[in-house]
Amino acid sequence: MSRLARISQSVKSWVYPPLCAGCDVPLTTDRQLSSPFLCRDCEDRLEPIGDNYCRICGQSYEGRTPSRFGCVNCGGRELVFDFSISAYRSSGMARELMHAFKYGKRIPLSRLMGNLMTKVWQDERLHERSLWLVVPVPLHSRRIRERGFNQSHEIAQEFIRRSRTIVGGKIELQLFPALKRVTHSVRQAQLDRKERLTNLANAYACKRSLRFPEKNDFGVLIVDDVITTATTISECAATMRSQAEISTIAGISVLRG
Ligand SMILES: [Zn+2]
Ligand SMILES: [Zn+2]
């Protein structure tokens, strides 16, 4: 943090004292800089995913290894991405904060969410690429009009900004809003099974203006606020792979449902 940024933050905190989004206690300037909108006590109440999760879909397991038992979420399913990682469990305070951000439209909480998501860097596999294209899961334009913003886009931006202090210059992160959500014009009930699967897979499309970088050893990071079954990540990955040869596609999220 530069001196100027620090001074500007101090002035802002003097005019609008920053409060913890979990319990409303005032936050010190240092705390606000290191962990926006969350006091130490509230941060301690969040549940990190930890090390014990499925190496494919990111499903978290308590006290047992998924490889021994097979993954209850992705076993037998064909997922189009390579792996998926989430930072925290979607429970208690974490879920409430996400709710306040998305539905309470507290857009500045994107700073908290993007910062929380940097926990995914603990997974070594993210350090194996020198360039990640960061693709937010898109919302349909009608939904963006209702909400006023796309939460995944806001989180992705903050994640990139916050990650710089973690990965330094070794890994380049480029915001790459390549996808759009398209309308289902045909009702699912009118289709046979094969068409239904295709119809669902076509929930997303690549933007026409899409241009991949010349450098071809990039990976794609698909960002969502919450990952539950990882179907959305898989559909987004399939759409990206229909456009280009992409060696690695990973999904990342703040919360795991
Ligand atoms: Zn608090
Ligand atoms: Zn799994």
Tab-separated table of C-alpha atoms and ligand atoms in Angstrom:
chain	number	residue	atom	x	y	z
A	1	MET	CA	0.000	0.000	0.000
A	2	SER	CA	1.508	3.331	-1.042
A	3	ARG	CA	1.775	6.245	1.379
A	4	LEU	CA	-0.765	8.220	-0.631
A	5	ALA	CA	-3.269	5.349	-0.632
A	6	ARG	CA	-2.780	4.971	3.106
A	7	ILE	CA	-3.427	8.686	3.713
A	8	SER	CA	-6.482	8.635	1.461
A	9	GLN	CA	-7.782	5.568	3.359
A	10	SER	CA	-7.202	7.351	6.704
A	11	VAL	CA	-9.134	10.417	5.563
A	12	LYS	CA	-11.991	8.237	4.334
A	13	SER	CA	-12.062	6.324	7.628
A	14	TRP	CA	-12.197	9.584	9.505
A	15	VAL	CA	-15.184	10.796	7.481
A	16	TYR	CA	-16.904	7.385	7.309
A	17	PRO	CA	-15.522	5.136	10.064
A	18	PRO	CA	-15.441	1.640	8.542
A	19	LEU	CA	-17.483	-0.901	10.472
A	20	CYS	CA	-17.258	-4.663	10.503
A	21	ALA	CA	-19.980	-6.023	8.170
A	22	GLY	CA	-20.529	-8.911	10.592
A	23	CYS	CA	-20.894	-7.129	13.947
A	24	ASP	CA	-20.675	-3.352	13.304
A	25	VAL	CA	-17.596	-2.744	15.491
A	26	PRO	CA	-15.392	0.070	14.116
A	27	LEU	CA	-12.332	-1.212	12.264
A	28	THR	CA	-8.836	0.220	12.562
A	29	THR	CA	-7.309	1.580	9.373
A	30	ASP	CA	-4.784	-1.275	9.299
A	31	ARG	CA	-7.506	-3.867	9.670
A	32	GLN	CA	-9.597	-2.218	6.966
A	33	LEU	CA	-6.612	-2.363	4.616
A	34	SER	CA	-5.668	-5.982	5.314
A	35	SER	CA	-9.166	-7.415	5.558
A	36	PRO	CA	-11.868	-5.006	4.403
A	37	PHE	CA	-15.179	-5.026	6.311
A	38	LEU	CA	-14.332	-7.815	8.735
A	39	CYS	CA	-13.009	-7.743	12.316
A	40	ARG	CA	-10.689	-10.474	13.613
A	41	ASP	CA	-13.441	-12.137	15.684
A	42	CYS	CA	-15.833	-12.352	12.747
A	43	GLU	CA	-13.092	-13.624	10.446
A	44	ASP	CA	-12.377	-16.384	12.978
A	45	ARG	CA	-16.011	-17.453	12.744
A	46	LEU	CA	-15.731	-18.220	9.012
A	47	GLU	CA	-15.028	-21.826	8.065
A	48	PRO	CA	-12.208	-22.256	5.544
A	49	ILE	CA	-12.477	-25.260	3.221
A	50	GLY	CA	-9.035	-26.396	4.402
A	51	ASP	CA	-6.981	-29.090	2.641
A	52	ASN	CA	-9.469	-31.901	2.521
A	53	TYR	CA	-11.423	-31.491	-0.701
A	54	CYS	CA	-12.063	-33.314	-3.953
A	55	ARG	CA	-9.187	-32.628	-6.388
A	56	ILE	CA	-11.699	-32.450	-9.223
A	57	CYS	CA	-14.888	-30.661	-8.149
A	58	GLY	CA	-13.666	-29.039	-4.904
A	59	GLN	CA	-16.311	-30.677	-2.699
A	60	SER	CA	-15.064	-30.362	0.865
A	61	TYR	CA	-14.811	-33.314	3.236
A	62	GLU	CA	-14.465	-33.316	6.972
A	63	GLY	CA	-12.202	-35.881	8.568
A	64	ARG	CA	-11.919	-38.261	5.618
A	65	THR	CA	-10.180	-38.276	2.285
A	66	PRO	CA	-12.368	-38.120	-0.800
A	67	SER	CA	-10.024	-40.349	-2.846
A	68	ARG	CA	-10.681	-43.309	-0.542
A	69	PHE	CA	-14.459	-43.063	-0.674
A	70	GLY	CA	-15.000	-41.511	-4.097
A	71	CYS	CA	-16.554	-38.073	-4.407
A	72	VAL	CA	-20.281	-37.874	-3.654
A	73	ASN	CA	-20.627	-34.847	-5.902
A	74	CYS	CA	-18.631	-35.623	-9.039
A	75	GLY	CA	-18.141	-39.399	-9.007
A	76	GLY	CA	-19.476	-40.724	-12.342
A	77	ARG	CA	-20.179	-37.244	-13.733
A	78	GLU	CA	-18.470	-35.791	-16.763
A	79	LEU	CA	-17.214	-32.337	-15.859
A	80	VAL	CA	-15.567	-30.228	-18.535
A	81	PHE	CA	-13.202	-28.237	-16.283
A	82	ASP	CA	-9.945	-29.578	-14.833
A	83	PHE	CA	-10.429	-28.685	-11.201
A	84	SER	CA	-12.403	-26.410	-8.932
A	85	ILE	CA	-11.452	-24.755	-5.625
A	86	SER	CA	-13.488	-22.780	-3.095
A	87	ALA	CA	-12.231	-20.699	-0.176
A	88	TYR	CA	-14.876	-21.020	2.561
A	89	ARG	CA	-17.939	-23.050	3.418
A	90	SER	CA	-21.258	-21.385	2.721
A	91	SER	CA	-22.528	-21.391	6.281
A	92	GLY	CA	-23.440	-18.971	9.070
A	93	MET	CA	-21.797	-15.608	8.777
A	94	ALA	CA	-20.183	-16.300	5.388
A	95	ARG	CA	-23.586	-16.971	3.864
A	96	GLU	CA	-25.119	-13.890	5.514
A	97	LEU	CA	-22.351	-11.653	4.230
A	98	MET	CA	-22.748	-13.010	0.700
A	99	HIS	CA	-26.494	-12.466	0.985
A	100	ALA	CA	-25.980	-8.832	2.062
A	101	PHE	CA	-23.604	-8.311	-0.863
A	102	LYS	CA	-25.813	-9.890	-3.542
A	103	TYR	CA	-29.371	-9.205	-2.482
A	104	GLY	CA	-28.809	-6.290	-0.075
A	105	LYS	CA	-26.806	-4.727	-2.936
A	106	ARG	CA	-23.906	-3.745	-0.664
A	107	ILE	CA	-21.530	-3.569	-3.608
A	108	PRO	CA	-18.472	-2.432	-1.555
A	109	LEU	CA	-18.552	-5.875	0.093
A	110	SER	CA	-17.013	-7.130	-3.160
A	111	ARG	CA	-13.717	-6.017	-1.566
A	112	LEU	CA	-14.284	-8.446	1.270
A	113	MET	CA	-15.385	-11.256	-1.051
A	114	GLY	CA	-12.465	-10.835	-3.463
A	115	ASN	CA	-10.078	-10.814	-0.529
A	116	LEU	CA	-11.609	-13.952	1.014
A	117	MET	CA	-11.310	-15.745	-2.312
A	118	THR	CA	-7.519	-15.236	-2.391
A	119	LYS	CA	-7.372	-18.233	-0.039
A	120	VAL	CA	-7.599	-20.436	-3.156
A	121	TRP	CA	-3.914	-19.622	-3.851
A	122	GLN	CA	-3.112	-22.233	-1.219
A	123	ASP	CA	-3.765	-24.774	-3.973
A	124	GLU	CA	-0.437	-25.392	-5.745
A	125	ARG	CA	-2.090	-26.057	-9.092
A	126	LEU	CA	-2.934	-22.373	-9.477
A	127	HIS	CA	0.799	-21.599	-9.398
A	128	GLU	CA	1.514	-23.758	-12.442
A	129	ARG	CA	0.454	-21.136	-15.014
A	130	SER	CA	2.075	-17.787	-15.786
A	131	LEU	CA	-1.138	-16.305	-17.240
A	132	TRP	CA	-4.697	-16.849	-16.083
A	133	LEU	CA	-7.620	-15.351	-17.958
A	134	VAL	CA	-10.147	-14.575	-15.231
A	135	VAL	CA	-13.679	-15.175	-16.544
A	136	PRO	CA	-16.649	-14.175	-14.360
A	137	VAL	CA	-19.745	-16.386	-14.614
A	138	PRO	CA	-22.142	-14.083	-16.482
A	139	LEU	CA	-25.676	-13.118	-15.498
A	140	HIS	CA	-28.468	-12.663	-17.989
A	141	SER	CA	-28.839	-8.989	-18.935
A	142	ARG	CA	-32.320	-8.939	-17.399
A	143	ARG	CA	-30.860	-10.082	-14.062
A	144	ILE	CA	-28.108	-7.445	-14.248
A	145	ARG	CA	-30.781	-4.774	-14.765
A	146	GLU	CA	-32.650	-6.022	-11.671
A	147	ARG	CA	-29.590	-6.308	-9.426
A	148	GLY	CA	-27.524	-3.494	-10.864
A	149	PHE	CA	-24.328	-5.537	-10.994
A	150	ASN	CA	-22.890	-8.985	-11.621
A	151	GLN	CA	-21.501	-10.240	-8.317
A	152	SER	CA	-19.004	-12.605	-9.990
A	153	HIS	CA	-17.578	-9.758	-12.061
A	154	GLU	CA	-17.136	-7.555	-8.974
A	155	ILE	CA	-15.516	-10.408	-7.026
A	156	ALA	CA	-13.197	-11.262	-9.951
A	157	GLN	CA	-11.960	-7.665	-10.143
A	158	GLU	CA	-11.172	-7.521	-6.435
A	159	PHE	CA	-9.601	-10.977	-6.507
A	160	ILE	CA	-7.193	-9.841	-9.229
A	161	ARG	CA	-6.303	-6.685	-7.323
A	162	ARG	CA	-5.766	-8.526	-4.034
A	163	SER	CA	-3.848	-11.415	-5.619
A	164	ARG	CA	-1.037	-9.128	-6.782
A	165	THR	CA	0.447	-8.994	-3.291
A	166	ILE	CA	0.349	-12.814	-3.116
A	167	VAL	CA	1.670	-13.895	-6.519
A	168	GLY	CA	3.695	-10.749	-7.259
A	169	GLY	CA	4.894	-10.534	-10.851
A	170	LYS	CA	5.180	-14.306	-11.287
A	171	ILE	CA	1.616	-14.873	-12.374
A	172	GLU	CA	-0.379	-12.538	-14.591
A	173	LEU	CA	-4.117	-12.293	-14.028
A	174	GLN	CA	-6.185	-10.732	-16.777
A	175	LEU	CA	-9.887	-9.925	-16.348
A	176	PHE	CA	-11.503	-11.656	-19.314
A	177	PRO	CA	-15.310	-11.312	-19.374
A	178	ALA	CA	-15.649	-13.692	-22.315
A	179	LEU	CA	-19.066	-15.146	-21.630
A	180	LYS	CA	-22.673	-14.021	-21.734
A	181	ARG	CA	-25.779	-15.707	-20.422
A	182	VAL	CA	-28.282	-16.347	-23.191
A	183	THR	CA	-32.035	-16.886	-22.894
A	184	HIS	CA	-33.623	-20.305	-23.138
A	185	SER	CA	-36.174	-19.663	-25.816
A	186	VAL	CA	-37.260	-23.306	-26.082
A	187	ARG	CA	-39.025	-24.862	-23.107
A	188	GLN	CA	-37.208	-27.882	-21.676
A	189	ALA	CA	-40.439	-29.928	-21.640
A	190	GLN	CA	-40.694	-29.791	-25.430
A	191	LEU	CA	-37.297	-31.443	-25.928
A	192	ASP	CA	-36.033	-35.024	-25.821
A	193	ARG	CA	-33.186	-35.978	-23.463
A	194	LYS	CA	-30.366	-35.278	-25.898
A	195	GLU	CA	-31.802	-31.892	-26.833
A	196	ARG	CA	-32.332	-31.050	-23.172
A	197	LEU	CA	-28.676	-31.590	-22.407
A	198	THR	CA	-27.661	-29.427	-25.343
A	199	ASN	CA	-30.188	-26.797	-24.347
A	200	LEU	CA	-28.713	-26.597	-20.853
A	201	ALA	CA	-25.182	-26.561	-22.184
A	202	ASN	CA	-26.185	-23.569	-24.303
A	203	ALA	CA	-27.107	-21.427	-21.303
A	204	TYR	CA	-23.848	-19.582	-21.952
A	205	ALA	CA	-22.224	-18.268	-25.105
A	206	CYS	CA	-18.953	-16.553	-25.923
A	207	LYS	CA	-19.137	-12.870	-26.727
A	208	ARG	CA	-18.642	-12.160	-30.402
A	209	SER	CA	-15.830	-9.715	-29.647
A	210	LEU	CA	-13.849	-12.466	-27.901
A	211	ARG	CA	-10.121	-12.534	-28.772
A	212	PHE	CA	-7.792	-14.917	-26.993
A	213	PRO	CA	-4.237	-13.712	-26.260
A	214	GLU	CA	-1.444	-14.561	-28.709
A	215	LYS	CA	0.474	-16.214	-25.904
A	216	ASN	CA	-1.021	-19.692	-25.901
A	217	ASP	CA	0.057	-21.178	-22.587
A	218	PHE	CA	-2.694	-19.440	-20.649
A	219	GLY	CA	-5.192	-21.099	-18.358
A	220	VAL	CA	-8.765	-20.003	-17.693
A	221	LEU	CA	-10.113	-19.290	-14.215
A	222	ILE	CA	-13.897	-19.190	-14.054
A	223	VAL	CA	-15.097	-17.144	-11.081
A	224	ASP	CA	-18.405	-17.693	-9.289
A	225	ASP	CA	-19.616	-16.398	-5.920
A	226	VAL	CA	-20.811	-19.811	-4.734
A	227	ILE	CA	-20.100	-23.257	-6.213
A	228	THR	CA	-22.506	-26.027	-5.260
A	229	THR	CA	-22.573	-28.920	-7.742
A	230	ALA	CA	-20.085	-27.238	-10.119
A	231	THR	CA	-22.507	-27.664	-13.035
A	232	THR	CA	-22.349	-23.933	-13.843
A	233	ILE	CA	-18.537	-24.025	-13.954
A	234	SER	CA	-18.696	-27.072	-16.205
A	235	GLU	CA	-21.152	-25.395	-18.588
A	236	CYS	CA	-19.010	-22.266	-18.756
A	237	ALA	CA	-15.907	-24.404	-19.357
A	238	ALA	CA	-17.657	-26.259	-22.191
A	239	THR	CA	-18.560	-22.938	-23.826
A	240	MET	CA	-14.955	-21.693	-23.575
A	241	ARG	CA	-13.573	-24.981	-24.936
A	242	SER	CA	-15.917	-24.787	-27.936
A	243	GLN	CA	-14.023	-21.625	-28.969
A	244	ALA	CA	-10.385	-22.487	-28.360
A	245	GLU	CA	-7.912	-25.122	-27.255
A	246	ILE	CA	-7.454	-24.357	-23.582
A	247	SER	CA	-5.054	-26.557	-21.654
A	248	THR	CA	-6.346	-25.803	-18.152
A	249	ILE	CA	-9.720	-24.538	-16.992
A	250	ALA	CA	-10.297	-24.157	-13.262
A	251	GLY	CA	-13.292	-22.878	-11.328
A	252	ILE	CA	-12.856	-20.788	-8.195
A	253	SER	CA	-15.395	-19.380	-5.758
A	254	VAL	CA	-15.604	-17.555	-2.442
A	255	LEU	CA	-18.063	-20.073	-0.998
A	256	ARG	CA	-18.862	-23.741	-1.354
A	257	GLY	CA	-22.546	-24.575	-0.977
B	1	ZN	ZN	-17.032	-8.278	13.453
B	2	ZN	ZN	-15.668	-34.228	-6.603
